[in-house]
Coordinates of C-alpha atoms in Angstrom, one line a residue:
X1 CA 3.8 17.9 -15.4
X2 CA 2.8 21.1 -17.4
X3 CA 2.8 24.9 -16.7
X4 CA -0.4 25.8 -15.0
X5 CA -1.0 28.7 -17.9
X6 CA -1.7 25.8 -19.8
X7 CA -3.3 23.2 -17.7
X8 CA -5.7 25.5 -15.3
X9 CA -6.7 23.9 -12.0
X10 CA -9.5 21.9 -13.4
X11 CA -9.7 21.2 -16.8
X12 CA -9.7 18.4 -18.2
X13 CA -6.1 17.3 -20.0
X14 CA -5.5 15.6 -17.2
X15 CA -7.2 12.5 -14.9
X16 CA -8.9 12.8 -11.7
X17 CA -5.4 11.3 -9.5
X18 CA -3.3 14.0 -11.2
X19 CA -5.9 17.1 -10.6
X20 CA -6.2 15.7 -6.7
X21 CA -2.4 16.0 -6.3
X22 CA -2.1 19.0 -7.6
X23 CA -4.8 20.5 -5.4
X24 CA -3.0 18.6 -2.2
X25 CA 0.2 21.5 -1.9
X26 CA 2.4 18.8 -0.9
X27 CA 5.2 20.9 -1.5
X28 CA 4.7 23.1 1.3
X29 CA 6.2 20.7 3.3
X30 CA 8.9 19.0 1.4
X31 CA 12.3 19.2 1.4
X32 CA 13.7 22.8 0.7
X33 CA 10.5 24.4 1.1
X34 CA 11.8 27.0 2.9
X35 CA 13.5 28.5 -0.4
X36 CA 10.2 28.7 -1.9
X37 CA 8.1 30.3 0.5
X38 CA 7.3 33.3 -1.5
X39 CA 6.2 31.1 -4.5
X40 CA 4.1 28.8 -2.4
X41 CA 2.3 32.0 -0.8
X42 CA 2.2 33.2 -4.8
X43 CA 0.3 29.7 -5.5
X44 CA -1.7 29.8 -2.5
X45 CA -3.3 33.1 -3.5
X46 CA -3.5 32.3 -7.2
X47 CA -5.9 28.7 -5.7
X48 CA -8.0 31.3 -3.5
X49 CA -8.8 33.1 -6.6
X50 CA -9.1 30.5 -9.0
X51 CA -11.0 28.3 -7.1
X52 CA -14.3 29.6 -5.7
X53 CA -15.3 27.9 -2.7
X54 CA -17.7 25.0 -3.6
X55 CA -16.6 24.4 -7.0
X56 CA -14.1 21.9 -8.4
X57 CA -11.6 19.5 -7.8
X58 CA -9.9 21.1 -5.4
X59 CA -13.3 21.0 -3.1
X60 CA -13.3 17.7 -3.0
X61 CA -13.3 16.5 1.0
X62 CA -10.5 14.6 0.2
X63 CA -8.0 16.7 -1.7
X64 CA -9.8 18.9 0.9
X65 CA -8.7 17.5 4.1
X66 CA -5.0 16.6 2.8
X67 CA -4.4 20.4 1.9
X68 CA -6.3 21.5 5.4
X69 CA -3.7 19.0 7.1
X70 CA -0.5 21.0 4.9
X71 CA -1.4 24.4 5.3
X72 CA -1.5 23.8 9.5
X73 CA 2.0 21.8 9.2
X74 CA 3.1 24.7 6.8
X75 CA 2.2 27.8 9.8
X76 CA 3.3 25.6 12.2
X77 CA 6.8 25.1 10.8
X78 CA 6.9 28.9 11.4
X79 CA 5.3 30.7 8.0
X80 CA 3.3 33.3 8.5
X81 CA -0.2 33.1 6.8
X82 CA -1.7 35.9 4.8
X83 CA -4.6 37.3 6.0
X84 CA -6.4 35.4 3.2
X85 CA -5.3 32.2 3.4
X86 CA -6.0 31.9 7.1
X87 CA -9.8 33.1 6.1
X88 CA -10.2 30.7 3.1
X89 CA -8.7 27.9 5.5
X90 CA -11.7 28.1 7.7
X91 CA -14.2 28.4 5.0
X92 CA -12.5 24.9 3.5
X93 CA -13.2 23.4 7.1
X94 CA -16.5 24.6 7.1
X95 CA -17.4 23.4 3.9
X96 CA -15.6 19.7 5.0
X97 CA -17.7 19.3 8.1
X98 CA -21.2 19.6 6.1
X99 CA -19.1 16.7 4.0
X100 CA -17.6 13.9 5.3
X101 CA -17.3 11.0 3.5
X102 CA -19.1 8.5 5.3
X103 CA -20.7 7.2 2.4
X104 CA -16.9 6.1 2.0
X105 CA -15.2 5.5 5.1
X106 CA -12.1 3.6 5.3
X107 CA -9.0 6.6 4.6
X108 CA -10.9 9.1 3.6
X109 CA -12.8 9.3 6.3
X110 CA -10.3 9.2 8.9
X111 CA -8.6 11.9 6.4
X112 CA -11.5 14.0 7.1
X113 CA -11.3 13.3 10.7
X114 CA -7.7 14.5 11.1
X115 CA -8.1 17.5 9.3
X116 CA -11.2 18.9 11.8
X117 CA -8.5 17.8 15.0
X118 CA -5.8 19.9 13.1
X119 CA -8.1 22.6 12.3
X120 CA -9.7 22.3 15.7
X121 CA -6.2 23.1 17.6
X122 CA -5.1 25.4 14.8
X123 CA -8.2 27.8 15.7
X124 CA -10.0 29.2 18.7
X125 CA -13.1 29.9 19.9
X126 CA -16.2 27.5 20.0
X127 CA -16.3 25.9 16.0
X128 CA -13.0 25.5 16.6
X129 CA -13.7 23.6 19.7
X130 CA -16.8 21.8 17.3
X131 CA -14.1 20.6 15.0
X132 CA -11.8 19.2 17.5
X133 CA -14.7 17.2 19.4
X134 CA -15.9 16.2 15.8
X135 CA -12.7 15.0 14.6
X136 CA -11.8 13.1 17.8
X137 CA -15.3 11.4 18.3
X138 CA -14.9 9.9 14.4
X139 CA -11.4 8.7 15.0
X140 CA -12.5 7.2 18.3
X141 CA -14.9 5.0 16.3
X142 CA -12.5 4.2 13.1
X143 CA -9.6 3.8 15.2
X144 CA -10.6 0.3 16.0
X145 CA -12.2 -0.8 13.3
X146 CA -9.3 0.8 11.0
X147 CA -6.9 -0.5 13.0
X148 CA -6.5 -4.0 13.3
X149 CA -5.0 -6.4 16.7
X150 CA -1.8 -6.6 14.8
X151 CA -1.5 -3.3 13.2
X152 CA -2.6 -3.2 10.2
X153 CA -4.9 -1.1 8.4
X154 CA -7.8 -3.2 7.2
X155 CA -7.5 -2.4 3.9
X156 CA -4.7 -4.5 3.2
X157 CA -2.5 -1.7 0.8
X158 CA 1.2 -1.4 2.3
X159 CA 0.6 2.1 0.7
X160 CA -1.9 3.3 2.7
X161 CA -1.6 1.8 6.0
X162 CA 2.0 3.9 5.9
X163 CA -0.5 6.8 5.4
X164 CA -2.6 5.9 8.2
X165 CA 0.3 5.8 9.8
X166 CA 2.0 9.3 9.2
X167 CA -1.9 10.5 10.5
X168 CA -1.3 9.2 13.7
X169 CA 2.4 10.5 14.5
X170 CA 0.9 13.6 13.2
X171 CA -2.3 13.2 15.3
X172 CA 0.2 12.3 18.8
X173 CA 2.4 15.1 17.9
X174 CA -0.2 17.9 17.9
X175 CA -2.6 17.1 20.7
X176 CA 0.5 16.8 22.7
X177 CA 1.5 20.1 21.4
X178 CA -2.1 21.9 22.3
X179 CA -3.0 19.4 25.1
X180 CA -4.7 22.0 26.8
X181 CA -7.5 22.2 24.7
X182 CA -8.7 19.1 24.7
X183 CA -11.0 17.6 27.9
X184 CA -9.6 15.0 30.0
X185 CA -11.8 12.3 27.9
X186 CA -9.9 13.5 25.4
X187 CA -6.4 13.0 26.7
X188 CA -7.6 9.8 27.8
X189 CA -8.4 9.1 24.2
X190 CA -5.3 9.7 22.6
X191 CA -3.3 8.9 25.6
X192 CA -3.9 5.2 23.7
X193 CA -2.4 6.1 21.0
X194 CA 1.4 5.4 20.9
X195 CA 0.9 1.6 22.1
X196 CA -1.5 1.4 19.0
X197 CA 1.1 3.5 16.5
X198 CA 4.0 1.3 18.0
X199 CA 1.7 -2.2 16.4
X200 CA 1.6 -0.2 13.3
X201 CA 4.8 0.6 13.3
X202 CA 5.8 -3.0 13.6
X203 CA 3.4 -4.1 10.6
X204 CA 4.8 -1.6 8.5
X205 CA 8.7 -2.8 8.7
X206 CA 7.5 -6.2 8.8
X207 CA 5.8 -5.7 5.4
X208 CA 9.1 -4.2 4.1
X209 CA 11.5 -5.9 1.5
X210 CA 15.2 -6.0 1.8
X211 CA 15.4 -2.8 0.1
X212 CA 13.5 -0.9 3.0
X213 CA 10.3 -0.1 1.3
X214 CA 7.0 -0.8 1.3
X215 CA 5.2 -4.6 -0.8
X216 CA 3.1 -4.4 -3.3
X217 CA -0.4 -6.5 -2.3
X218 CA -3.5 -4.8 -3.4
X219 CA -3.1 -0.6 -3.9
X220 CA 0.6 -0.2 -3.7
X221 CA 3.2 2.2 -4.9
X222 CA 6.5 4.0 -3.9
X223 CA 7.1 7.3 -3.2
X224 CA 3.0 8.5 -2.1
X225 CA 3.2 7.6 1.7
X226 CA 6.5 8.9 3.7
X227 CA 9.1 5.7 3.4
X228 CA 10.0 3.3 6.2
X229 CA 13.0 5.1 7.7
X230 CA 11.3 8.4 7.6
X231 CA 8.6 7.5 9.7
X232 CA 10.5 5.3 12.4
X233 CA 13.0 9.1 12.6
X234 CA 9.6 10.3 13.0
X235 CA 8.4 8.1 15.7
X236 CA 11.5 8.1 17.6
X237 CA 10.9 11.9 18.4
X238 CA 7.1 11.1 19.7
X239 CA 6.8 7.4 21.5
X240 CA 10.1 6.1 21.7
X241 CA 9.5 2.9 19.7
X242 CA 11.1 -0.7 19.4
X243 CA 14.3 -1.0 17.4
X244 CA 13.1 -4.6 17.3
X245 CA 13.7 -6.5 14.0
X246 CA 10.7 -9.2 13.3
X247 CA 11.3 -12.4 13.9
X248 CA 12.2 -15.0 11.4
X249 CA 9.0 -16.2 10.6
X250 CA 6.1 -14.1 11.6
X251 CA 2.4 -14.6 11.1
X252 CA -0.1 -11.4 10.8
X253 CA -3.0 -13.2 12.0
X254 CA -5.2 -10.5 11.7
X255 CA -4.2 -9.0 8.5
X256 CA -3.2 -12.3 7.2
X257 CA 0.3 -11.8 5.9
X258 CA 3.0 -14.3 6.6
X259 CA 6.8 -12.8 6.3
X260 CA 9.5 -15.4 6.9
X261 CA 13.4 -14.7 6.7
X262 CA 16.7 -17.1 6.2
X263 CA 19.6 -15.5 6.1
X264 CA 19.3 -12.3 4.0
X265 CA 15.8 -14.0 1.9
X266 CA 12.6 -12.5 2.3
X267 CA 9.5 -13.8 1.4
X268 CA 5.9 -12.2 2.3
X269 CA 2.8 -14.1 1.6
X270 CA -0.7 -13.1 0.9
X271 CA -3.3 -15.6 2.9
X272 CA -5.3 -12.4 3.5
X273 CA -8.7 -11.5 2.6
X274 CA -8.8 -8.6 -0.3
X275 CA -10.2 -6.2 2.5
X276 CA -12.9 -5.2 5.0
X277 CA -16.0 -7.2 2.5
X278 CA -17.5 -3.4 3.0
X279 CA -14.4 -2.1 0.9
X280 CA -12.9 -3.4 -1.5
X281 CA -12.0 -0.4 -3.5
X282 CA -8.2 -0.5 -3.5
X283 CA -8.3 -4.6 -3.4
X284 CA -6.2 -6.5 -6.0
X285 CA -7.0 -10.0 -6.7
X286 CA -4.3 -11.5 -5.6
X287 CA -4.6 -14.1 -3.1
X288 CA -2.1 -16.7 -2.4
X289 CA 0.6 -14.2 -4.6
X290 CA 4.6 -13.4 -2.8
X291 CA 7.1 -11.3 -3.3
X292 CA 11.1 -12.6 -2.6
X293 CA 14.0 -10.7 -1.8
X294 CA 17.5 -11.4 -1.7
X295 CA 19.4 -8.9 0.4
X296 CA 18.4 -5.2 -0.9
X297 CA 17.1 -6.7 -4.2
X298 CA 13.9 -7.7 -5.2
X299 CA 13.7 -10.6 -7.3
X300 CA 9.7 -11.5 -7.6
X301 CA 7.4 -9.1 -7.7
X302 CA 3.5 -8.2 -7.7
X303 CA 2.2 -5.5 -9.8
X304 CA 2.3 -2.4 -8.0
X305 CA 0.1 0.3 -9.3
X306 CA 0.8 3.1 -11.7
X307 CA -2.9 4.9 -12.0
X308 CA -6.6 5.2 -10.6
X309 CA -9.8 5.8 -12.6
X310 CA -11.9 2.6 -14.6
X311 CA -9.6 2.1 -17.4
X312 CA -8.4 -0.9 -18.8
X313 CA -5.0 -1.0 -17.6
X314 CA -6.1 -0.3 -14.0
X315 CA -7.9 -3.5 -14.2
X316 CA -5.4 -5.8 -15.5
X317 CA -3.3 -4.5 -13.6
X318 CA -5.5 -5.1 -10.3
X319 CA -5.8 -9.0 -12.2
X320 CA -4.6 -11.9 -11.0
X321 CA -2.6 -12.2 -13.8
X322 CA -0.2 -9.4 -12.5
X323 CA 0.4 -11.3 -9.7
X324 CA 2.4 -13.8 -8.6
X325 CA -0.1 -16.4 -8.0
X326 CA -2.7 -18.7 -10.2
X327 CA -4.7 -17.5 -12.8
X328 CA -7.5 -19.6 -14.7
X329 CA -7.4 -18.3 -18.2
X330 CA -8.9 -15.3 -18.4
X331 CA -10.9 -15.0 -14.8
X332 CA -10.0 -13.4 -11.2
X333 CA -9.6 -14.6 -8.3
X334 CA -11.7 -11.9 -7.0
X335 CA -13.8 -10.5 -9.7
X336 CA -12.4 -6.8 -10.1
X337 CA -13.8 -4.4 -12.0
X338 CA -14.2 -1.2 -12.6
X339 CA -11.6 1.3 -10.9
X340 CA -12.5 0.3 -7.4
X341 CA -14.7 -2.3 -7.0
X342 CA -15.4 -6.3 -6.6
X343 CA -17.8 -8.9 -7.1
X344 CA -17.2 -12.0 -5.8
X345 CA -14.2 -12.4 -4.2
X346 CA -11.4 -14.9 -2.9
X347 CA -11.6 -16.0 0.9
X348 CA -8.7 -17.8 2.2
X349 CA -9.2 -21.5 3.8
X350 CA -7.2 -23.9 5.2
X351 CA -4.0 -22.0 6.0
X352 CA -1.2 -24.2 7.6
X353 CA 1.9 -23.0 9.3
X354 CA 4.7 -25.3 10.2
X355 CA 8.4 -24.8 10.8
X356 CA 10.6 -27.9 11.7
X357 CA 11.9 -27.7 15.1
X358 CA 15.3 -27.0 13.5
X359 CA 14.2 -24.1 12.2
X360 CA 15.6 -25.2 8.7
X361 CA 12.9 -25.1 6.8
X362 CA 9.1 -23.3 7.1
X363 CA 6.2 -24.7 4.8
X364 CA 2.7 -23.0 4.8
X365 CA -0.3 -24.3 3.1
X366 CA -3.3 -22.2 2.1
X367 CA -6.3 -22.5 -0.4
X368 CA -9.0 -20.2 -1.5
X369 CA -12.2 -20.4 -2.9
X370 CA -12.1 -17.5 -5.6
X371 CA -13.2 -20.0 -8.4
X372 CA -15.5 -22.1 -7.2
X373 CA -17.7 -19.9 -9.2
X374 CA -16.6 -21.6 -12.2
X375 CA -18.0 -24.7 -13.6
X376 CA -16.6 -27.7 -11.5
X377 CA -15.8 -25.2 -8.7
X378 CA -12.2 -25.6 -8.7
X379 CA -9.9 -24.9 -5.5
X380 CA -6.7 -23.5 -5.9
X381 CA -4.1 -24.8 -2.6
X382 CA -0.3 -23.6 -2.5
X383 CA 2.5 -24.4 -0.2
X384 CA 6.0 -22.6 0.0
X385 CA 8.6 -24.4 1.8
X386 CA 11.5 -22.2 2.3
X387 CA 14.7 -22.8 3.8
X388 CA 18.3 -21.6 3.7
X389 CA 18.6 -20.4 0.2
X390 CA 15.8 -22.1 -1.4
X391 CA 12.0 -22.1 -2.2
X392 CA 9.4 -24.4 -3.3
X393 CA 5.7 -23.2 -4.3
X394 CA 3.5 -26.0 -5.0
X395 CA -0.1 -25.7 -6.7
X396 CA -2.9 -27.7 -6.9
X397 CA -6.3 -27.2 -8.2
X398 CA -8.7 -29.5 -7.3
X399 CA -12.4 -30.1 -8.6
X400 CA -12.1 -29.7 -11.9
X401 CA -10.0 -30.2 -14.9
X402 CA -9.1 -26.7 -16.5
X403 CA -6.3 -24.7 -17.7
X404 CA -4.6 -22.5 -15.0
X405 CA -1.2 -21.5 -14.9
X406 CA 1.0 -20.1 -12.3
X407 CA 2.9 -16.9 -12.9
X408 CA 6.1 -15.3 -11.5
X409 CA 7.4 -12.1 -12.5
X410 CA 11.1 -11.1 -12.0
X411 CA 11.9 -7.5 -11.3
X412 CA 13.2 -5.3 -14.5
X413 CA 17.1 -5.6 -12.6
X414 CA 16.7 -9.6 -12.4
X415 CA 18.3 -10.5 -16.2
X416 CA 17.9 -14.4 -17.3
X417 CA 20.8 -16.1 -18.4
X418 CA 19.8 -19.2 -19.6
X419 CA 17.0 -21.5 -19.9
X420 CA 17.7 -25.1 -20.4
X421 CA 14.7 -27.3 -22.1
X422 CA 12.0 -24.8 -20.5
X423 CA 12.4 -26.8 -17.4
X424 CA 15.5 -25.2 -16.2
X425 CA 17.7 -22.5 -15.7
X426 CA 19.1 -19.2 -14.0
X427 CA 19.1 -15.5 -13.5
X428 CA 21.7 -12.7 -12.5
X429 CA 20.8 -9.9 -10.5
X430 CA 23.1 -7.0 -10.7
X431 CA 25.3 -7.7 -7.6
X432 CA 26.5 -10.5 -9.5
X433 CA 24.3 -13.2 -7.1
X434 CA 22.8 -15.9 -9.1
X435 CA 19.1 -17.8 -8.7
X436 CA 18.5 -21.3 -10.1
X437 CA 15.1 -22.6 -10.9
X438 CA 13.6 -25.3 -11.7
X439 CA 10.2 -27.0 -12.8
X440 CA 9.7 -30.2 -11.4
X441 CA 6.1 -30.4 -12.4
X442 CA 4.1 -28.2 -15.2
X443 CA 5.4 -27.0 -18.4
X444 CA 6.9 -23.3 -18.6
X445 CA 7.5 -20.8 -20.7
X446 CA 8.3 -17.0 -20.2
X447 CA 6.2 -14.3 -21.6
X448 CA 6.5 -10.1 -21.3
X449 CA 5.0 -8.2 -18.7
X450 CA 5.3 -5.2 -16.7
X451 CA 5.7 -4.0 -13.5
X452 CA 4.9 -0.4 -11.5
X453 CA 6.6 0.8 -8.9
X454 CA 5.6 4.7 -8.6
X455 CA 1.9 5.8 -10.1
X456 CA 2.7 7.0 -13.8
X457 CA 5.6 4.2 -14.3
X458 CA 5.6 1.2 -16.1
X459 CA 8.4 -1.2 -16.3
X460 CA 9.1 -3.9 -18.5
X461 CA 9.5 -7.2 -16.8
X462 CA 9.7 -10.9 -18.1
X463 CA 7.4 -13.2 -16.2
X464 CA 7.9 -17.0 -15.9
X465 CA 4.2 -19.2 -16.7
X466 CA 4.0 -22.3 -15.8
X467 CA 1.2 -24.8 -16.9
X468 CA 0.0 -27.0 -14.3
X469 CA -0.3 -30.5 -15.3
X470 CA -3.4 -32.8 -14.3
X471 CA -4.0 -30.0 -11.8
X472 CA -0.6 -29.5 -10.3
X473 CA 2.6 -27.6 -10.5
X474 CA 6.0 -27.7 -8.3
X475 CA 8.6 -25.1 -9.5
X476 CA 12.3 -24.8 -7.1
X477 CA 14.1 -21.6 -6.7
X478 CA 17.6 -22.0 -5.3
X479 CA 20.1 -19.5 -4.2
X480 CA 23.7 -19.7 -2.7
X481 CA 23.6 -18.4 0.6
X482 CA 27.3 -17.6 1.2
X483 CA 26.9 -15.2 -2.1
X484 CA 24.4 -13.4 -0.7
X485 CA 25.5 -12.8 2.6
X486 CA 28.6 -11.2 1.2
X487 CA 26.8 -8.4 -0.7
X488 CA 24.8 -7.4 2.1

């Protein structure tokens, strides 16, 4: 926050994340907008004069193409543009097109891409038409390889695949809307698009927690992409999708998530690779980690994020210590560094999927290699079995004897009651509902840590370590179902 007397649009009291969403206009569009047309037009005008074209943040192409995208969405909703915003819009889309980020791909890219479609219906004549056939050629290129067979995007983030996601309603609802301008290649091209939102779609709520919103493997936070229920309202008034709940116990092959569900109980598990092996920038390393729900509360949790840029709290936070999963002393599963990068990285092997033919109880197995670039090239294997109101997660490391410890961290709401012996012992969530666990095998002990939900947020959170012993670890979680169901 800050008055921008004070902060300017560019200078330098505050980091690169903050200037880009400042130079987005995401207000335009948000709730009550309407009631602050005049100011918006006031702010629009002050950007033009502030902000030469060329020079800044604010030039960017990818605050670039997200503020191209608003302003369209903004006249459309029915606001009449000033003379000089409409001019300085087509100078930002000329400037984009001589910049597009391939040198980036992944969102940005397709970012750029929907802001030349927008901008190609938005205008006439033939740039406008360039724009349009630009846009739409890139997308039918990333599409496929951003898109994956079931859903989702293919760089793993919750976050931004419900991005992606909001690009394609938005891309549906206006070549509908200006269907005439586009060639019949072109109508057959995004004729295919619905059946392909509809997948993504599905990924998306399967990805969800009890509590509606989005998991937190690699990039992740609430509150940047549009939440769950917004964008099925929003889909419901373009393709008419599935009211379909998942199934009980679903496997992402090609994303490699698993979600199963008892009763009210959700668990999703991470047997994915960090990300396409060309980018890795918003990858975490945290293989083999979970996340549990019971009903609308969380109860064990990843990370999240809370900022960008190289500093050191970005990159422990991207650690596998942040995670629920194993960590080897010091070292990554994937070796993170910087702000968005990786080194070697984690692959998953072995995975193993079983449920018994009563259904009662699902156990999946699954290794990765991650640290078999440390002496003795140890493996790290873990199986969940889960069943009506419990949960097993078993550890093994084979190859080599070293110190590794498995981590879970309980959500800021989650309070512990009582531990018995450091072996044993329970937790209260605020409902009342109660969760046992146990350590059969490995030694525990809790220790502080933190956890963030929305970027700039950081909550405390207590995280239960346990050492595995002679390379192994077994730790229970139990749960009375009848409790549950009632608060639901």
């Amino acid at each position: 926050s800050g008055h921008l007397d004070e902060l300017g649009w560019d200078g330098s009291q505050r980091e690169k994340l903050w200037r880009y969403n400042q130079h987005y206009f995401d207000d335009l569009n948000a709730k009550g907008a309407a009631d602050r047309e005049e100011w918006h037009s006031q702010l629009l005008s002050d950007w033009i004069a502030d902000n030469s074209p060329g020079v800044g943040t604010g030039w960017e192409p990818y605050p670039l193409s997200l503020r191209v995208v608003i302003l369209i969405k903004w006249a459309k909703r029915g606001v009449q543009l000033q003379p000089a915003i409409v001019y300085s819009l087509a100078v930002q889309v000329r400037w984009l097109c001589e910049r597009l980020e391939y040198h980036l791909l992944g969102n940005h890219l397709f970012a750029n891409a929907k802001a030349l479609v927008m901008a190609g219906v938005f205008f006439e004549g033939p740039e406008a038409d360039k724009w349009l056939a630009t846009g739409l050629g890139i997308l039918q290129r990333e599409i496929p390889e951003q898109v994956l067979s079931d859903g989702g995007h293919f760089e793993r983030s919750t976050m931004y695949h419900a991005l992606v996601l909001e690009d394609m309603l938005d891309l549906i609802n206006i070549t509908r809307r200006y269907s005439g301008r586009l060639s019949s290649v072109q109508r057959q091209q995004v004729a295919e698009w619905p059946a392909l939102t509809q997948r993504m779609l599905n990924w998306l709520k399967a990805m969800c927690l009890g509590d509606g919103e989005i998991s937190f493997f690699n990039d992740a936070a609430i509150d940047i992409a549009p939440c769950t229920p917004d964008l099925e309202d929003y889909a419901r008034r373009l393709i008419s999708p599935s009211e379909a709940s998942p199934p009980p116990l679903l496997y992402l092959k090609d994303s490699g998530y698993v979600r199963i569900k008892y009763d009210s109980a959700i668990i999703l598990l991470d047997v994915a690779r960090i990300g396409p092996d060309y980018l890795p920038g918003h990858a975490h390393a945290d293989t083999l980690s979970f996340e549990l729900s019971l009903g609308k509360q969380r109860v064990l949790v990843n990370s999240g994020i809370s900022q960008y840029g190289s500093g050191k709290e970005r990159l422990r936070q991207r650690g596998t210590a942040a995670h629920n999963t194993v960590a080897i002393k010091d070292h990554n599963s994937s070796e993170v560094w910087s702000g968005f990068r990786v080194a070697r990285r984690a692959y998953p092997v072995g995975l193993n999927i079983q449920q018994l033919p009563d259904a009662s109880t699902s156990e999946i197995r699954c290794g990765h290699d991650g640290y078999t670039r440390l002496s003795g090239r140890p493996m790290h294997y873990r199986q969940w079995s889960m069943g009506h109101g419990r949960l097993t997660v078993t550890d093994e490391l084979k190859g080599a004897a070293i110190q590794a410890e498995a981590r879970f961290h309980f959500h800021p709401s989650v309070e512990i009651k009582a531990i018995h012996k450091s072996d044993h012992g329970w937790l209260e969530m605020p409902s009342g509902q109660e969760v046992f666990w146990r350590i059969a095998h490995g030694r525990a002990r809790f220790e502080n840590s933190t956890w963030h939900p929305r970027f700039g947020e950081e909550d405390p959170i207590l995280c239960l370590v346990v050492l595995l012993i002679d390379g192994a670890s077994t730790v229970h979680f139990s749960w009375k179902v009848i409790l549950l169901l009632s608060i639901l």
